[in-house]
């Protein structure tokens, strides 16, 4: 009888619960979440996507490099006296660009090449002065009389060379879905800034094909995106019924938004006066194509594309009014980044619990 009771007692004793391993697992999950929060908080701060930057100088001044004090924008006299051209590094329809030197620092000197386009040049200067922020290349000085602009130099150049840069041994570690998505977030942040700028809603008109878009932006040495060329940046003013047209010639191709294409068919010759104007949603249409370039074909980029499928489909709505705002696209990009980083940091955690 005693043996039987002893058997039953042992058979029905509850198993010992591994409290310590479970507690350690939960602690690890909480720690990872805390680290993820801190990382993302630092990431969004370092992106400089907020428009107010305590490091920026007052209007009319600049600082860069290790210099702590702000200096006034260089005048015509100072540019002529202190800036030395080194070599021509680019030329477009409006201006020629020279790598130059100022006080032993590399800078960029841009000069008008076509007098018929001086209004475009001066408009670009006006935008550059008014929009100084973490989204825009830093202005160092200008001379309206000589149609000259001096800006900060970024050795990695425009975004057209992104893939080549990422294949340089020094930067191969940056060639990941994570870093590429961050660049796409930078790009959308610039569009969001232009659409809600201090001047109002501005449209990035120099964007009729992918190569042209990429040429308007710079890649900084710490892998962020700055808008560099603001020559074609018209203003949308809905309250005044003012929309825009990007140039006076017919635009073709799938890259430009449907409302930017001639709506009356091949049988009717293009006439600028008959072309309907449009708004900033043309920029939204182009975001998926530009982001697709950013994401490239590295491991994990297809997963990112899958998560962005719905917002990109919305960007490609034929009716501009049905497309999301740049802010909505930016919010979605950030959520996807957060989700994917969390999944990468804690693979299989849900199954373990």
Coordinates of C-alpha atoms in Angstrom, one line a residue:
X1 CA 0.0 0.0 0.0
X2 CA 2.7 2.4 0.9
X3 CA 4.6 1.6 -2.3
X4 CA 1.5 2.3 -4.4
X5 CA 1.0 5.7 -2.7
X6 CA 4.6 6.5 -3.2
X7 CA 4.2 5.7 -6.9
X8 CA 1.1 7.8 -7.3
X9 CA 2.8 10.8 -5.5
X10 CA 5.8 10.7 -7.8
X11 CA 3.7 10.3 -11.0
X12 CA 1.5 13.4 -10.4
X13 CA 4.1 15.8 -9.0
X14 CA 4.1 18.9 -11.2
X15 CA 7.1 19.4 -13.4
X16 CA 9.7 22.0 -12.4
X17 CA 9.1 25.2 -14.5
X18 CA 12.4 26.6 -16.0
X19 CA 11.7 30.0 -14.5
X20 CA 15.3 31.3 -14.8
X21 CA 15.7 30.6 -18.6
X22 CA 12.3 32.1 -19.3
X23 CA 13.1 35.2 -17.3
X24 CA 16.4 35.5 -19.1
X25 CA 14.7 35.2 -22.4
X26 CA 12.1 37.9 -21.5
X27 CA 14.9 40.2 -20.2
X28 CA 16.8 39.7 -23.5
X29 CA 13.7 40.6 -25.5
X30 CA 13.1 43.8 -23.4
X31 CA 16.8 44.7 -23.7
X32 CA 16.7 44.3 -27.5
X33 CA 13.6 46.4 -27.7
X34 CA 15.2 49.1 -25.6
X35 CA 18.3 49.0 -27.8
X36 CA 16.2 49.1 -30.9
X37 CA 14.3 52.1 -29.6
X38 CA 17.5 54.0 -28.8
X39 CA 19.0 53.1 -32.2
X40 CA 16.0 54.3 -34.2
X41 CA 15.7 57.4 -32.1
X42 CA 19.4 58.2 -32.8
X43 CA 18.9 57.2 -36.5
X44 CA 15.9 59.6 -37.0
X45 CA 17.8 62.4 -35.3
X46 CA 20.9 61.8 -37.3
X47 CA 18.9 61.8 -40.5
X48 CA 18.3 65.5 -40.1
X49 CA 14.8 65.1 -41.4
X50 CA 13.6 67.8 -39.0
X51 CA 13.8 71.2 -40.5
X52 CA 15.2 73.0 -37.4
X53 CA 18.8 72.2 -37.0
X54 CA 20.6 73.8 -34.0
X55 CA 23.8 73.4 -35.9
X56 CA 22.7 75.7 -38.7
X57 CA 23.9 79.3 -38.7
X58 CA 21.6 82.4 -38.8
X59 CA 20.4 83.4 -42.3
X60 CA 23.2 84.8 -44.4
X61 CA 25.9 82.8 -42.6
X62 CA 27.5 79.3 -42.8
X63 CA 29.9 77.0 -41.2
X64 CA 31.3 73.6 -42.2
X65 CA 34.0 71.1 -41.4
X66 CA 35.5 71.5 -38.0
X67 CA 34.9 75.2 -37.8
X68 CA 32.7 76.2 -34.8
X69 CA 32.0 79.8 -35.6
X70 CA 29.6 81.0 -38.3
X71 CA 30.9 83.2 -41.2
X72 CA 28.9 85.5 -43.4
X73 CA 28.2 84.3 -47.0
X74 CA 31.2 85.2 -49.2
X75 CA 30.6 88.3 -51.3
X76 CA 31.6 89.0 -54.9
X77 CA 34.9 90.6 -53.7
X78 CA 35.7 87.7 -51.3
X79 CA 35.0 85.0 -54.0
X80 CA 37.1 86.8 -56.6
X81 CA 40.0 87.3 -54.1
X82 CA 39.9 84.1 -52.0
X83 CA 38.5 81.3 -54.2
X84 CA 40.7 79.5 -56.7
X85 CA 39.4 77.3 -59.5
X86 CA 41.0 73.8 -59.8
X87 CA 39.1 72.1 -62.6
X88 CA 35.8 71.8 -64.3
X89 CA 33.8 68.8 -62.9
X90 CA 30.5 69.2 -64.7
X91 CA 28.4 71.3 -67.1
X92 CA 24.6 71.4 -67.6
X93 CA 22.2 73.5 -69.6
X94 CA 22.3 76.4 -67.1
X95 CA 25.8 76.3 -65.4
X96 CA 29.3 75.0 -65.4
X97 CA 30.6 73.6 -62.2
X98 CA 34.2 73.9 -60.9
X99 CA 36.0 72.1 -58.1
X100 CA 37.7 75.0 -56.3
X101 CA 39.6 75.8 -53.2
X102 CA 38.9 78.3 -50.4
X103 CA 41.2 78.6 -47.4
X104 CA 42.7 75.2 -48.1
X105 CA 39.2 73.6 -48.3
X106 CA 37.6 72.1 -51.3
X107 CA 34.4 74.0 -52.5
X108 CA 32.2 74.1 -55.6
X109 CA 31.9 77.1 -57.8
X110 CA 29.0 77.2 -60.2
X111 CA 28.8 79.8 -63.0
X112 CA 26.1 80.6 -65.6
X113 CA 27.0 79.4 -69.1
X114 CA 23.9 80.5 -71.0
X115 CA 22.8 84.1 -70.6
X116 CA 19.3 83.2 -71.9
X117 CA 18.9 81.0 -68.8
X118 CA 19.9 83.6 -66.3
X119 CA 16.4 83.7 -64.8
X120 CA 16.7 80.0 -64.0
X121 CA 20.1 80.5 -62.5
X122 CA 18.8 83.4 -60.2
X123 CA 15.8 81.4 -59.3
X124 CA 18.0 78.5 -58.2
X125 CA 20.1 80.9 -56.1
X126 CA 16.9 82.3 -54.5
X127 CA 15.7 78.8 -53.6
X128 CA 19.2 77.9 -52.3
X129 CA 19.2 80.9 -50.0
X130 CA 15.7 80.5 -48.7
X131 CA 15.7 76.7 -48.2
X132 CA 19.0 76.3 -46.3
X133 CA 18.5 73.2 -44.0
X134 CA 19.8 69.7 -43.5
X135 CA 18.1 68.7 -46.7
X136 CA 19.9 71.2 -48.9
X137 CA 23.5 71.6 -49.9
X138 CA 25.2 74.3 -47.9
X139 CA 25.5 77.7 -49.5
X140 CA 28.9 79.5 -48.8
X141 CA 28.5 82.6 -50.9
X142 CA 27.3 84.1 -54.2
X143 CA 27.7 86.9 -56.6
X144 CA 24.6 87.9 -58.6
X145 CA 26.5 90.4 -60.8
X146 CA 28.8 87.6 -62.0
X147 CA 26.2 84.8 -61.8
X148 CA 28.3 82.8 -59.4
X149 CA 27.4 80.5 -56.6
X150 CA 29.7 78.9 -54.0
X151 CA 28.6 75.7 -52.2
X152 CA 30.1 73.0 -50.1
X153 CA 32.0 70.2 -51.8
X154 CA 30.9 66.5 -51.4
X155 CA 33.5 64.2 -52.9
X156 CA 31.1 61.3 -53.5
X157 CA 29.3 63.4 -56.1
X158 CA 25.7 63.0 -57.3
X159 CA 23.5 60.0 -56.7
X160 CA 24.2 58.8 -60.3
X161 CA 27.4 57.2 -59.0
X162 CA 25.8 55.5 -56.0
X163 CA 26.3 51.9 -57.2
X164 CA 29.8 52.5 -58.3
X165 CA 30.6 54.1 -54.9
X166 CA 29.1 51.0 -53.1
X167 CA 31.5 48.8 -55.0
X168 CA 34.6 50.6 -53.8
X169 CA 36.2 48.4 -51.1
X170 CA 36.0 51.3 -48.5
X171 CA 32.2 51.5 -48.9
X172 CA 31.3 47.8 -49.5
X173 CA 30.1 47.5 -45.9
X174 CA 27.4 50.1 -46.7
X175 CA 26.0 48.0 -49.6
X176 CA 23.1 46.5 -47.5
X177 CA 19.3 46.7 -47.7
X178 CA 19.4 48.6 -44.5
X179 CA 21.6 51.4 -45.7
X180 CA 19.9 51.6 -49.0
X181 CA 16.5 51.9 -47.4
X182 CA 17.9 54.7 -45.3
X183 CA 19.0 56.6 -48.4
X184 CA 15.5 56.1 -49.9
X185 CA 14.1 57.6 -46.6
X186 CA 16.5 60.6 -47.0
X187 CA 15.2 61.1 -50.6
X188 CA 11.6 61.0 -49.5
X189 CA 12.4 63.4 -46.6
X190 CA 13.7 65.9 -49.1
X191 CA 10.5 65.7 -51.2
X192 CA 8.5 66.1 -48.0
X193 CA 10.5 69.2 -47.1
X194 CA 10.0 70.7 -50.5
X195 CA 6.3 70.1 -50.4
X196 CA 6.0 71.8 -47.0
X197 CA 8.8 74.3 -47.3
X198 CA 9.0 77.8 -45.7
X199 CA 8.1 79.2 -49.2
X200 CA 5.1 76.9 -49.7
X201 CA 4.6 73.7 -51.8
X202 CA 7.5 73.4 -54.3
X203 CA 7.6 70.9 -57.1
X204 CA 10.9 69.2 -58.2
X205 CA 10.6 69.9 -61.9
X206 CA 14.1 68.7 -63.1
X207 CA 12.9 65.1 -62.9
X208 CA 11.8 63.9 -66.3
X209 CA 13.9 60.7 -66.1
X210 CA 15.7 58.7 -63.5
X211 CA 19.1 59.9 -64.5
X212 CA 18.0 63.5 -64.3
X213 CA 16.5 63.0 -60.9
X214 CA 19.7 61.4 -59.5
X215 CA 21.8 64.2 -60.9
X216 CA 19.9 66.7 -58.7
X217 CA 21.0 65.1 -55.4
X218 CA 24.4 64.6 -53.7
X219 CA 25.7 61.7 -51.6
X220 CA 27.5 62.9 -48.5
X221 CA 30.5 61.2 -47.1
X222 CA 28.4 60.0 -44.1
X223 CA 25.9 58.5 -46.6
X224 CA 23.0 61.0 -46.5
X225 CA 21.2 62.7 -49.4
X226 CA 21.1 66.4 -50.1
X227 CA 19.3 68.2 -52.9
X228 CA 21.8 70.2 -54.9
X229 CA 20.1 71.7 -57.9
X230 CA 17.1 74.0 -57.3
X231 CA 16.9 75.8 -60.6
X232 CA 13.5 74.3 -61.5
X233 CA 11.3 74.6 -58.4
X234 CA 8.0 76.2 -59.1
X235 CA 5.4 76.9 -56.5
X236 CA 2.0 75.4 -56.1
X237 CA -0.6 77.7 -54.5
X238 CA -4.0 75.9 -54.3
X239 CA -5.7 78.7 -52.4
X240 CA -4.9 81.1 -55.3
X241 CA -5.6 78.4 -57.9
X242 CA -2.0 78.3 -59.0
X243 CA -0.6 75.0 -60.4
X244 CA 2.6 74.4 -62.3
X245 CA 4.0 73.1 -65.6
X246 CA 7.5 71.6 -65.8
X247 CA 8.9 73.4 -68.8
X248 CA 7.3 74.3 -72.1
X249 CA 8.0 71.2 -74.1
X250 CA 6.1 67.9 -74.4
X251 CA 7.1 65.3 -71.8
X252 CA 7.0 61.6 -72.7
X253 CA 7.6 58.3 -71.1
X254 CA 6.4 56.3 -68.1
X255 CA 8.7 58.0 -65.6
X256 CA 6.8 61.2 -65.7
X257 CA 3.4 61.3 -64.2
X258 CA 0.3 60.8 -66.4
X259 CA -0.9 64.4 -65.9
X260 CA 2.5 65.6 -67.2
X261 CA 1.9 63.9 -70.6
X262 CA 0.0 65.5 -73.5
X263 CA -3.6 64.5 -73.0
X264 CA -5.0 65.0 -76.5
X265 CA -3.5 62.1 -78.4
X266 CA -1.0 61.9 -81.2
X267 CA -3.3 63.5 -83.8
X268 CA -3.3 66.8 -81.9
X269 CA 0.1 68.6 -82.1
X270 CA 1.5 69.7 -78.7
X271 CA 0.8 73.3 -77.7
X272 CA 2.1 74.6 -74.4
X273 CA -0.9 76.9 -74.0
X274 CA -3.3 73.9 -74.2
X275 CA -1.3 71.7 -71.7
X276 CA -3.1 71.5 -68.4
X277 CA -1.1 72.4 -65.3
X278 CA -0.6 70.0 -62.3
X279 CA 0.5 69.9 -58.7
X280 CA 3.2 68.4 -56.5
X281 CA 1.7 64.9 -56.8
X282 CA 3.9 64.4 -59.9
X283 CA 6.8 64.0 -57.4
X284 CA 4.9 61.2 -55.6
X285 CA 4.4 59.3 -58.9
X286 CA 8.2 59.1 -59.3
X287 CA 9.1 57.9 -55.8
X288 CA 8.8 54.1 -56.4
X289 CA 11.1 54.3 -59.4
X290 CA 13.7 56.3 -57.5
X291 CA 13.4 54.1 -54.5
X292 CA 13.8 51.0 -56.7
X293 CA 17.2 52.4 -57.8
X294 CA 18.2 53.0 -54.2
X295 CA 17.3 49.5 -53.1
X296 CA 19.3 47.9 -55.8
X297 CA 19.7 44.1 -55.9
X298 CA 21.4 43.3 -52.6
X299 CA 20.3 40.5 -50.2
X300 CA 17.1 41.6 -48.5
X301 CA 16.1 44.3 -50.9
X302 CA 13.3 42.2 -52.4
X303 CA 11.8 41.8 -48.9
X304 CA 11.9 45.6 -48.5
X305 CA 10.1 46.0 -51.9
X306 CA 7.4 43.5 -50.7
X307 CA 6.8 45.6 -47.6
X308 CA 6.6 48.8 -49.7
X309 CA 4.4 47.3 -52.4
X310 CA 1.1 48.8 -51.2
X311 CA 2.4 52.4 -50.7
X312 CA 4.2 52.3 -54.0
X313 CA 1.0 51.1 -55.7
X314 CA -0.8 54.1 -54.1
X315 CA 2.0 56.4 -55.5
X316 CA 1.2 55.1 -59.0
X317 CA -2.5 55.9 -58.9
X318 CA -3.5 57.6 -62.2
X319 CA -5.6 60.2 -60.3
X320 CA -3.1 62.5 -58.5
X321 CA -5.7 63.2 -55.8
X322 CA -5.6 59.5 -54.8
X323 CA -1.9 59.4 -54.3
X324 CA -0.5 59.7 -50.8
X325 CA 1.3 62.8 -49.6
X326 CA 5.1 62.8 -49.2
X327 CA 4.6 62.7 -45.4
X328 CA 2.5 59.5 -45.7
X329 CA 5.1 57.9 -47.8
X330 CA 7.8 58.9 -45.4
X331 CA 5.8 57.5 -42.4
X332 CA 5.4 54.2 -44.2
X333 CA 9.1 53.9 -45.1
X334 CA 10.0 54.5 -41.5
X335 CA 7.6 51.9 -40.2
X336 CA 9.0 49.4 -42.6
X337 CA 12.5 50.1 -41.5
X338 CA 11.5 49.8 -37.8
X339 CA 9.7 46.5 -38.5
X340 CA 12.6 45.0 -40.5
X341 CA 15.2 46.0 -38.0
X342 CA 13.2 44.5 -35.2
X343 CA 12.8 41.2 -37.1
X344 CA 16.5 41.2 -37.9
X345 CA 17.4 41.9 -34.3
X346 CA 15.1 39.3 -32.8
X347 CA 14.7 36.4 -35.3
X348 CA 12.5 33.6 -34.0
X349 CA 11.7 35.3 -30.7
X350 CA 8.0 34.8 -31.1
X351 CA 8.3 31.1 -31.7
X352 CA 10.6 30.8 -28.6
X353 CA 8.0 32.4 -26.4

